[in-house]
């Protein structure tokens, strides 16, 4: 239960849900929805170690940065990779969400999504970073759980449901029943890996060097997991590896599908593998309720069709898949009494739940 003091604070203070993703960091505020949505990038001045830009402006410098500036992606494979930078980033986000209020209010209560299966030390790192970044109280939730809540899946019910969250660094598969994860899988094949596939493909097949940001753009616009109604050619700019000179060539959507097909297969195999371990009654439920795709990777064209066909369970993309985790995390405090058991505890209680 909330203490009377918490209840009183709750009337005035902000409740914030944070999705600290490999690719994007989002903040949702109770009553306002998503207030911050920025790439998880920080630009650091090498000489002083001081962050000079966070988010979009730092990402714009990605692969174009002058040598005295270092571009850091502080969250790797869904886990905090650079603690200090992450703390600064959280500080920036919490302050920014907090500043948007025009009356003085207490510091916010924060729910942060963490990948399932992270170690106690990694959990503690997120917890501490959020606290020292200015949260009054910090709660942790496993990302697939938050994604499922955000996608509106009935995770509390006996009826099973399933989410596949494809982010930048990791793909997380989770099957729920009765408010808990029954089966889960986490693999380090997701959006970034597909970008890398495209870089490799361009090098091997076209002797062309392209950067990761270009590859990411190609993936988001032209990649697919299932034949498109209309395949097309599009221009790609890069550097010819033979001549060393800039070049533009035409590439087809069929080629890009081919380039990412290995990663797509790994993701689908992981889903099959999770289903293989699922009790038959629960599989029966899933045949009714389907598989929900969340995360930016869920937007890969044709992925839902391909999954439906290969797994034989209807698959659909969550509404606004990029914001599911942040919205789901934010929702927990709104319905604290019912949803608190979905939160993750830390060993040797520094949390109050
Ligand atoms: P994370 O939780 O790791 O921050 P997100 O859920 O924000 O990741 O998803 C980011 C990933 O989704 C990136 O790899 C991005 O390129 C990818 N993505 C975004 N839009 C699309 C799209 N239309 N097609 C394929 N991938 C996409
Ligand atoms: Mg994510």
Coordinates of C-alpha atoms and ligand atoms in Angstrom, one line a residue:
X1 CA 0.0 0.0 0.0
X2 CA 1.0 3.6 -0.5
X3 CA 1.8 5.4 2.7
X4 CA -0.3 8.5 3.4
X5 CA 2.7 10.7 2.7
X6 CA 3.2 9.0 -0.6
X7 CA -0.4 9.5 -1.4
X8 CA -0.2 13.2 -0.6
X9 CA 3.0 13.6 -2.7
X10 CA 1.3 11.6 -5.4
X11 CA -1.4 14.2 -5.8
X12 CA 1.2 16.8 -6.7
X13 CA 4.2 15.0 -8.0
X14 CA 5.1 13.6 -11.3
X15 CA 4.9 9.9 -12.0
X16 CA 7.3 9.1 -14.7
X17 CA 7.9 6.0 -16.8
X18 CA 11.3 5.7 -18.5
X19 CA 12.4 3.4 -21.3
X20 CA 16.2 3.4 -21.4
X21 CA 16.6 1.7 -24.7
X22 CA 19.7 0.9 -26.7
X23 CA 18.3 3.0 -29.6
X24 CA 15.8 5.4 -28.0
X25 CA 15.1 6.8 -24.6
X26 CA 11.5 7.8 -23.8
X27 CA 9.8 9.4 -20.9
X28 CA 6.1 9.2 -20.3
X29 CA 4.4 11.4 -17.6
X30 CA 1.1 10.5 -16.0
X31 CA -1.6 12.6 -17.5
X32 CA 0.5 13.9 -20.4
X33 CA 1.8 10.8 -22.2
X34 CA 5.1 10.8 -23.9
X35 CA 7.0 14.0 -23.2
X36 CA 10.5 13.0 -24.2
X37 CA 11.5 10.8 -27.1
X38 CA 15.2 11.0 -28.0
X39 CA 17.9 8.8 -29.4
X40 CA 20.1 7.2 -26.7
X41 CA 23.2 9.2 -27.7
X42 CA 25.4 11.5 -25.7
X43 CA 28.1 13.8 -27.1
X44 CA 31.1 14.1 -24.8
X45 CA 33.9 16.6 -24.8
X46 CA 37.0 14.4 -24.6
X47 CA 39.1 16.9 -22.8
X48 CA 36.8 17.4 -19.8
X49 CA 34.6 14.3 -20.1
X50 CA 31.6 16.6 -19.9
X51 CA 28.4 15.7 -21.9
X52 CA 27.7 18.6 -24.2
X53 CA 24.7 17.3 -26.1
X54 CA 22.2 14.6 -25.3
X55 CA 19.7 12.9 -27.6
X56 CA 18.8 14.1 -31.1
X57 CA 21.5 16.7 -31.3
X58 CA 24.1 14.1 -30.2
X59 CA 22.8 11.6 -32.8
X60 CA 23.1 14.2 -35.5
X61 CA 26.9 14.2 -34.8
X62 CA 27.0 10.4 -35.1
X63 CA 29.9 9.4 -37.4
X64 CA 30.5 13.0 -38.3
X65 CA 31.9 14.2 -35.0
X66 CA 35.1 16.3 -34.8
X67 CA 37.8 14.4 -33.0
X68 CA 37.6 16.3 -29.8
X69 CA 34.1 15.1 -29.3
X70 CA 33.2 11.5 -28.5
X71 CA 29.8 10.1 -29.4
X72 CA 28.6 7.5 -26.8
X73 CA 25.7 5.2 -26.9
X74 CA 25.6 4.5 -23.1
X75 CA 23.2 1.6 -23.3
X76 CA 24.5 -1.4 -25.1
X77 CA 22.6 -4.6 -25.6
X78 CA 19.9 -3.1 -23.3
X79 CA 22.3 -2.9 -20.4
X80 CA 24.1 0.1 -19.0
X81 CA 27.5 0.2 -20.6
X82 CA 28.7 3.5 -19.3
X83 CA 27.4 4.2 -15.9
X84 CA 28.5 7.8 -15.6
X85 CA 27.1 8.8 -19.0
X86 CA 23.8 7.0 -18.3
X87 CA 23.4 8.9 -15.0
X88 CA 23.9 12.2 -16.8
X89 CA 21.4 11.2 -19.4
X90 CA 18.8 10.2 -16.8
X91 CA 19.5 13.5 -15.0
X92 CA 18.9 15.4 -18.1
X93 CA 15.7 13.5 -18.8
X94 CA 14.3 13.7 -15.3
X95 CA 15.1 17.4 -15.1
X96 CA 13.6 18.0 -18.5
X97 CA 10.3 16.2 -17.6
X98 CA 10.3 18.0 -14.3
X99 CA 11.0 21.4 -15.7
X100 CA 7.9 21.2 -17.9
X101 CA 5.7 21.8 -14.9
X102 CA 5.1 25.4 -14.1
X103 CA 4.5 24.9 -10.3
X104 CA 7.1 23.8 -7.9
X105 CA 6.5 20.1 -7.2
X106 CA 8.3 17.4 -5.4
X107 CA 10.8 15.3 -7.2
X108 CA 9.2 12.6 -9.4
X109 CA 8.6 8.9 -8.7
X110 CA 10.1 7.0 -11.5
X111 CA 9.6 3.5 -13.1
X112 CA 12.4 2.4 -15.2
X113 CA 12.3 -0.5 -17.7
X114 CA 15.1 -3.0 -17.5
X115 CA 15.8 -6.0 -19.9
X116 CA 14.7 -9.3 -18.4
X117 CA 17.5 -11.4 -17.2
X118 CA 19.9 -8.6 -16.2
X119 CA 22.1 -9.2 -13.2
X120 CA 21.6 -7.8 -9.7
X121 CA 24.5 -5.5 -10.3
X122 CA 23.0 -4.2 -13.5
X123 CA 19.7 -3.6 -11.8
X124 CA 21.4 -1.8 -9.0
X125 CA 23.2 0.4 -11.5
X126 CA 19.9 1.6 -13.1
X127 CA 18.3 2.0 -9.7
X128 CA 21.2 4.1 -8.4
X129 CA 21.5 6.1 -11.6
X130 CA 17.8 7.1 -11.5
X131 CA 18.0 8.0 -7.8
X132 CA 21.1 10.1 -8.1
X133 CA 19.6 11.7 -11.2
X134 CA 16.9 13.2 -9.0
X135 CA 14.1 10.7 -8.6
X136 CA 12.3 10.6 -5.2
X137 CA 11.5 7.0 -5.5
X138 CA 12.6 4.4 -8.1
X139 CA 10.9 1.3 -9.3
X140 CA 12.1 -1.2 -11.8
X141 CA 10.1 -3.2 -14.3
X142 CA 11.1 -5.8 -16.9
X143 CA 10.9 -4.3 -20.3
X144 CA 8.7 -7.1 -21.9
X145 CA 6.3 -6.7 -19.0
X146 CA 6.1 -2.9 -19.6
X147 CA 5.9 -3.5 -23.3
X148 CA 2.9 -5.8 -22.8
X149 CA 1.1 -3.4 -20.5
X150 CA 1.8 -0.6 -22.9
X151 CA 0.5 -2.7 -25.8
X152 CA -2.7 -3.3 -23.8
X153 CA -2.2 -7.1 -23.4
X154 CA -4.1 -8.7 -20.6
X155 CA -1.0 -9.7 -18.6
X156 CA -3.0 -10.0 -15.4
X157 CA -5.4 -12.6 -16.7
X158 CA -5.1 -16.4 -16.7
X159 CA -5.3 -16.3 -20.4
X160 CA -1.8 -16.4 -21.9
X161 CA -0.4 -13.6 -24.1
X162 CA 2.8 -13.0 -25.9
X163 CA 5.0 -10.1 -26.8
X164 CA 8.1 -9.9 -29.0
X165 CA 9.9 -6.6 -28.4
X166 CA 12.5 -5.9 -31.1
X167 CA 14.7 -3.0 -30.1
X168 CA 18.1 -1.8 -31.2
X169 CA 20.3 -4.2 -29.3
X170 CA 18.1 -7.0 -28.1
X171 CA 15.0 -8.9 -29.0
X172 CA 13.0 -10.0 -26.0
X173 CA 10.3 -12.7 -26.3
X174 CA 8.0 -13.2 -23.4
X175 CA 4.9 -15.3 -22.8
X176 CA 2.7 -14.2 -19.9
X177 CA 0.0 -15.7 -17.8
X178 CA -1.5 -14.6 -14.5
X179 CA 0.6 -11.4 -14.3
X180 CA 4.0 -13.2 -14.6
X181 CA 6.4 -14.2 -17.3
X182 CA 6.1 -17.9 -17.9
X183 CA 8.7 -18.3 -20.7
X184 CA 11.2 -15.7 -22.0
X185 CA 14.0 -15.4 -24.4
X186 CA 16.5 -12.6 -24.9
X187 CA 18.9 -12.5 -27.8
X188 CA 21.3 -9.9 -29.0
X189 CA 20.0 -9.9 -32.5
X190 CA 17.7 -6.9 -33.3
X191 CA 17.8 -3.6 -35.2
X192 CA 21.5 -2.8 -34.9
X193 CA 22.4 -6.3 -36.2
X194 CA 20.2 -5.6 -39.3
X195 CA 22.1 -2.3 -39.8
X196 CA 25.3 -4.3 -39.7
X197 CA 23.9 -6.9 -42.1
X198 CA 23.2 -4.1 -44.6
X199 CA 26.7 -2.6 -44.2
X200 CA 28.2 -6.0 -44.9
X201 CA 26.0 -6.7 -47.8
X202 CA 26.8 -3.4 -49.5
X203 CA 30.5 -4.2 -49.0
X204 CA 30.4 -7.7 -50.3
X205 CA 27.9 -7.3 -53.1
X206 CA 28.5 -3.8 -54.3
X207 CA 32.1 -3.0 -53.1
X208 CA 30.6 0.0 -51.4
X209 CA 31.3 1.3 -48.0
X210 CA 28.4 2.9 -46.1
X211 CA 28.1 4.0 -42.5
X212 CA 25.8 2.6 -39.9
X213 CA 23.5 5.7 -39.9
X214 CA 23.0 5.2 -43.7
X215 CA 22.3 1.5 -43.2
X216 CA 19.8 2.3 -40.5
X217 CA 18.0 4.7 -42.8
X218 CA 17.9 2.1 -45.6
X219 CA 16.5 -0.5 -43.2
X220 CA 13.8 1.7 -41.9
X221 CA 12.7 2.8 -45.4
X222 CA 13.3 -0.2 -47.6
X223 CA 13.9 -3.4 -45.7
X224 CA 11.3 -6.1 -45.3
X225 CA 10.7 -9.6 -44.1
X226 CA 8.1 -10.6 -46.7
X227 CA 7.8 -9.9 -50.4
X228 CA 6.5 -6.4 -51.0
X229 CA 3.5 -5.7 -53.2
X230 CA 5.8 -3.5 -55.3
X231 CA 9.5 -4.1 -55.2
X232 CA 11.6 -1.0 -56.2
X233 CA 15.0 0.4 -56.7
X234 CA 16.4 3.2 -54.6
X235 CA 19.7 5.1 -54.7
X236 CA 22.4 4.6 -52.0
X237 CA 25.3 7.0 -51.5
X238 CA 28.7 5.7 -50.2
X239 CA 32.3 5.2 -51.1
X240 CA 33.5 2.8 -53.7
X241 CA 36.0 0.5 -52.1
X242 CA 38.0 0.0 -55.4
X243 CA 38.4 3.6 -56.3
X244 CA 38.0 5.2 -52.9
X245 CA 35.7 7.8 -54.5
X246 CA 32.2 8.7 -53.6
X247 CA 29.5 6.8 -55.6
X248 CA 25.8 6.4 -55.9
X249 CA 24.3 3.1 -57.0
X250 CA 20.8 1.7 -57.3
X251 CA 19.9 -1.1 -54.9
X252 CA 16.6 -3.1 -54.9
X253 CA 14.2 -3.8 -52.0
X254 CA 14.7 -7.5 -52.8
X255 CA 18.4 -7.2 -52.0
X256 CA 17.8 -5.4 -48.7
X257 CA 15.3 -8.1 -47.7
X258 CA 18.0 -10.7 -48.5
X259 CA 20.6 -8.7 -46.5
X260 CA 18.5 -8.8 -43.3
X261 CA 17.1 -12.2 -43.8
X262 CA 19.6 -13.9 -41.5
X263 CA 18.7 -11.7 -38.6
X264 CA 15.0 -12.1 -39.3
X265 CA 15.3 -15.9 -39.3
X266 CA 17.1 -15.8 -36.0
X267 CA 14.3 -13.8 -34.4
X268 CA 11.7 -16.1 -35.8
X269 CA 13.6 -19.2 -34.7
X270 CA 13.7 -17.7 -31.2
X271 CA 10.0 -17.3 -31.2
X272 CA 9.5 -20.9 -32.3
X273 CA 11.9 -22.0 -29.6
X274 CA 10.0 -20.2 -26.9
X275 CA 6.8 -21.7 -28.1
X276 CA 8.4 -25.1 -28.1
X277 CA 8.9 -24.8 -24.3
X278 CA 5.4 -23.4 -23.6
X279 CA 2.9 -25.7 -21.9
X280 CA 0.2 -26.8 -24.5
X281 CA -2.7 -25.1 -22.8
X282 CA -0.9 -21.8 -23.0
X283 CA -0.1 -22.4 -26.7
X284 CA -3.8 -22.9 -27.1
X285 CA -4.4 -19.5 -25.6
X286 CA -1.8 -17.9 -27.8
X287 CA -3.5 -19.3 -30.9
X288 CA -6.5 -17.2 -29.8
X289 CA -4.8 -14.1 -28.5
X290 CA -1.9 -14.0 -31.0
X291 CA 1.6 -12.6 -30.9
X292 CA 2.1 -8.9 -30.4
X293 CA 5.2 -7.2 -31.9
X294 CA 6.6 -4.2 -30.0
X295 CA 9.8 -2.1 -30.3
X296 CA 11.0 -0.3 -33.4
X297 CA 12.0 -3.6 -35.0
X298 CA 8.3 -4.5 -35.0
X299 CA 7.9 -1.9 -37.7
X300 CA 10.0 -3.9 -40.2
X301 CA 7.8 -4.3 -43.2
X302 CA 6.1 -7.7 -43.6
X303 CA 7.5 -9.0 -40.3
X304 CA 4.0 -9.7 -38.9
X305 CA 2.9 -11.5 -42.1
X306 CA 6.1 -13.6 -42.1
X307 CA 5.8 -14.5 -38.4
X308 CA 2.1 -15.4 -38.9
X309 CA 3.0 -17.7 -41.7
X310 CA 6.0 -19.4 -40.1
X311 CA 4.7 -19.8 -36.6
X312 CA 1.1 -20.3 -37.4
X313 CA -0.1 -17.9 -34.8
X314 CA -1.7 -14.6 -35.8
X315 CA 0.9 -11.8 -35.3
X316 CA 0.2 -8.1 -35.2
X317 CA 2.1 -4.9 -34.5
X318 CA 1.3 -3.0 -31.3
X319 CA -0.2 0.4 -31.7
X320 CA 2.8 2.8 -31.6
X321 CA 5.3 0.0 -30.9
X322 CA 8.2 2.4 -30.2
X323 CA 6.5 3.9 -27.1
X324 CA 5.0 0.7 -25.5
X325 CA 7.7 0.3 -22.9
X326 CA 7.6 3.9 -21.7
X327 CA 3.8 4.0 -21.7
X328 CA 3.6 0.6 -19.9
X329 CA 6.1 1.7 -17.3
X330 CA 4.2 4.9 -16.7
X331 CA 0.9 3.1 -16.3
X332 CA 2.2 1.0 -13.4
X333 CA 2.1 3.9 -10.9
X334 CA -1.4 4.9 -12.1
X335 CA -2.7 1.5 -11.1
X336 CA -0.1 0.8 -8.4
X337 CA -2.2 -1.5 -6.2
X338 CA -3.0 -3.9 -9.0
X339 CA 0.2 -3.7 -11.0
X340 CA 2.8 -3.4 -8.2
X341 CA 3.4 -7.1 -8.2
X342 CA 4.8 -6.8 -11.8
X343 CA 7.6 -4.6 -10.5
X344 CA 11.1 -6.1 -9.9
X345 CA 12.5 -6.0 -6.4
X346 CA 16.2 -5.4 -5.6
X347 CA 17.9 -7.7 -3.2
X348 CA 18.6 -6.2 0.3
X349 CA 15.7 -3.8 0.1
X350 CA 16.5 -0.3 -0.8
X351 CA 13.1 -0.1 -2.5
X352 CA 10.0 0.3 -0.5
X353 CA 7.8 -2.3 -2.1
Ligands
LIG1 P1 15.4 0.2 -28.0 O1 14.4 -0.2 -27.1 O2 16.6 -0.7 -28.1 O3 15.9 1.7 -27.8 P2 13.5 0.8 -30.1 O4 12.3 0.0 -29.6 O5 13.5 2.2 -29.9 O6 14.9 0.2 -29.5 O7 13.7 0.5 -31.6 C1 14.8 1.0 -32.3 C2 15.1 0.1 -33.5 O8 14.0 0.0 -34.3 C3 16.3 0.7 -34.3 O9 17.2 -0.4 -34.7 C4 15.5 1.2 -35.5 O10 16.4 1.3 -36.7 C5 14.4 0.3 -35.7 N1 13.3 0.8 -36.5 C6 12.6 1.9 -36.3 N2 11.7 2.1 -37.3 C7 11.8 1.0 -38.1 C8 11.2 0.5 -39.3 N3 10.3 1.2 -39.9 N4 11.6 -0.7 -39.9 C9 12.6 -1.4 -39.3 N5 13.2 -1.1 -38.1 C10 12.9 0.1 -37.6
LIG2 MG1 13.2 -1.2 -26.0

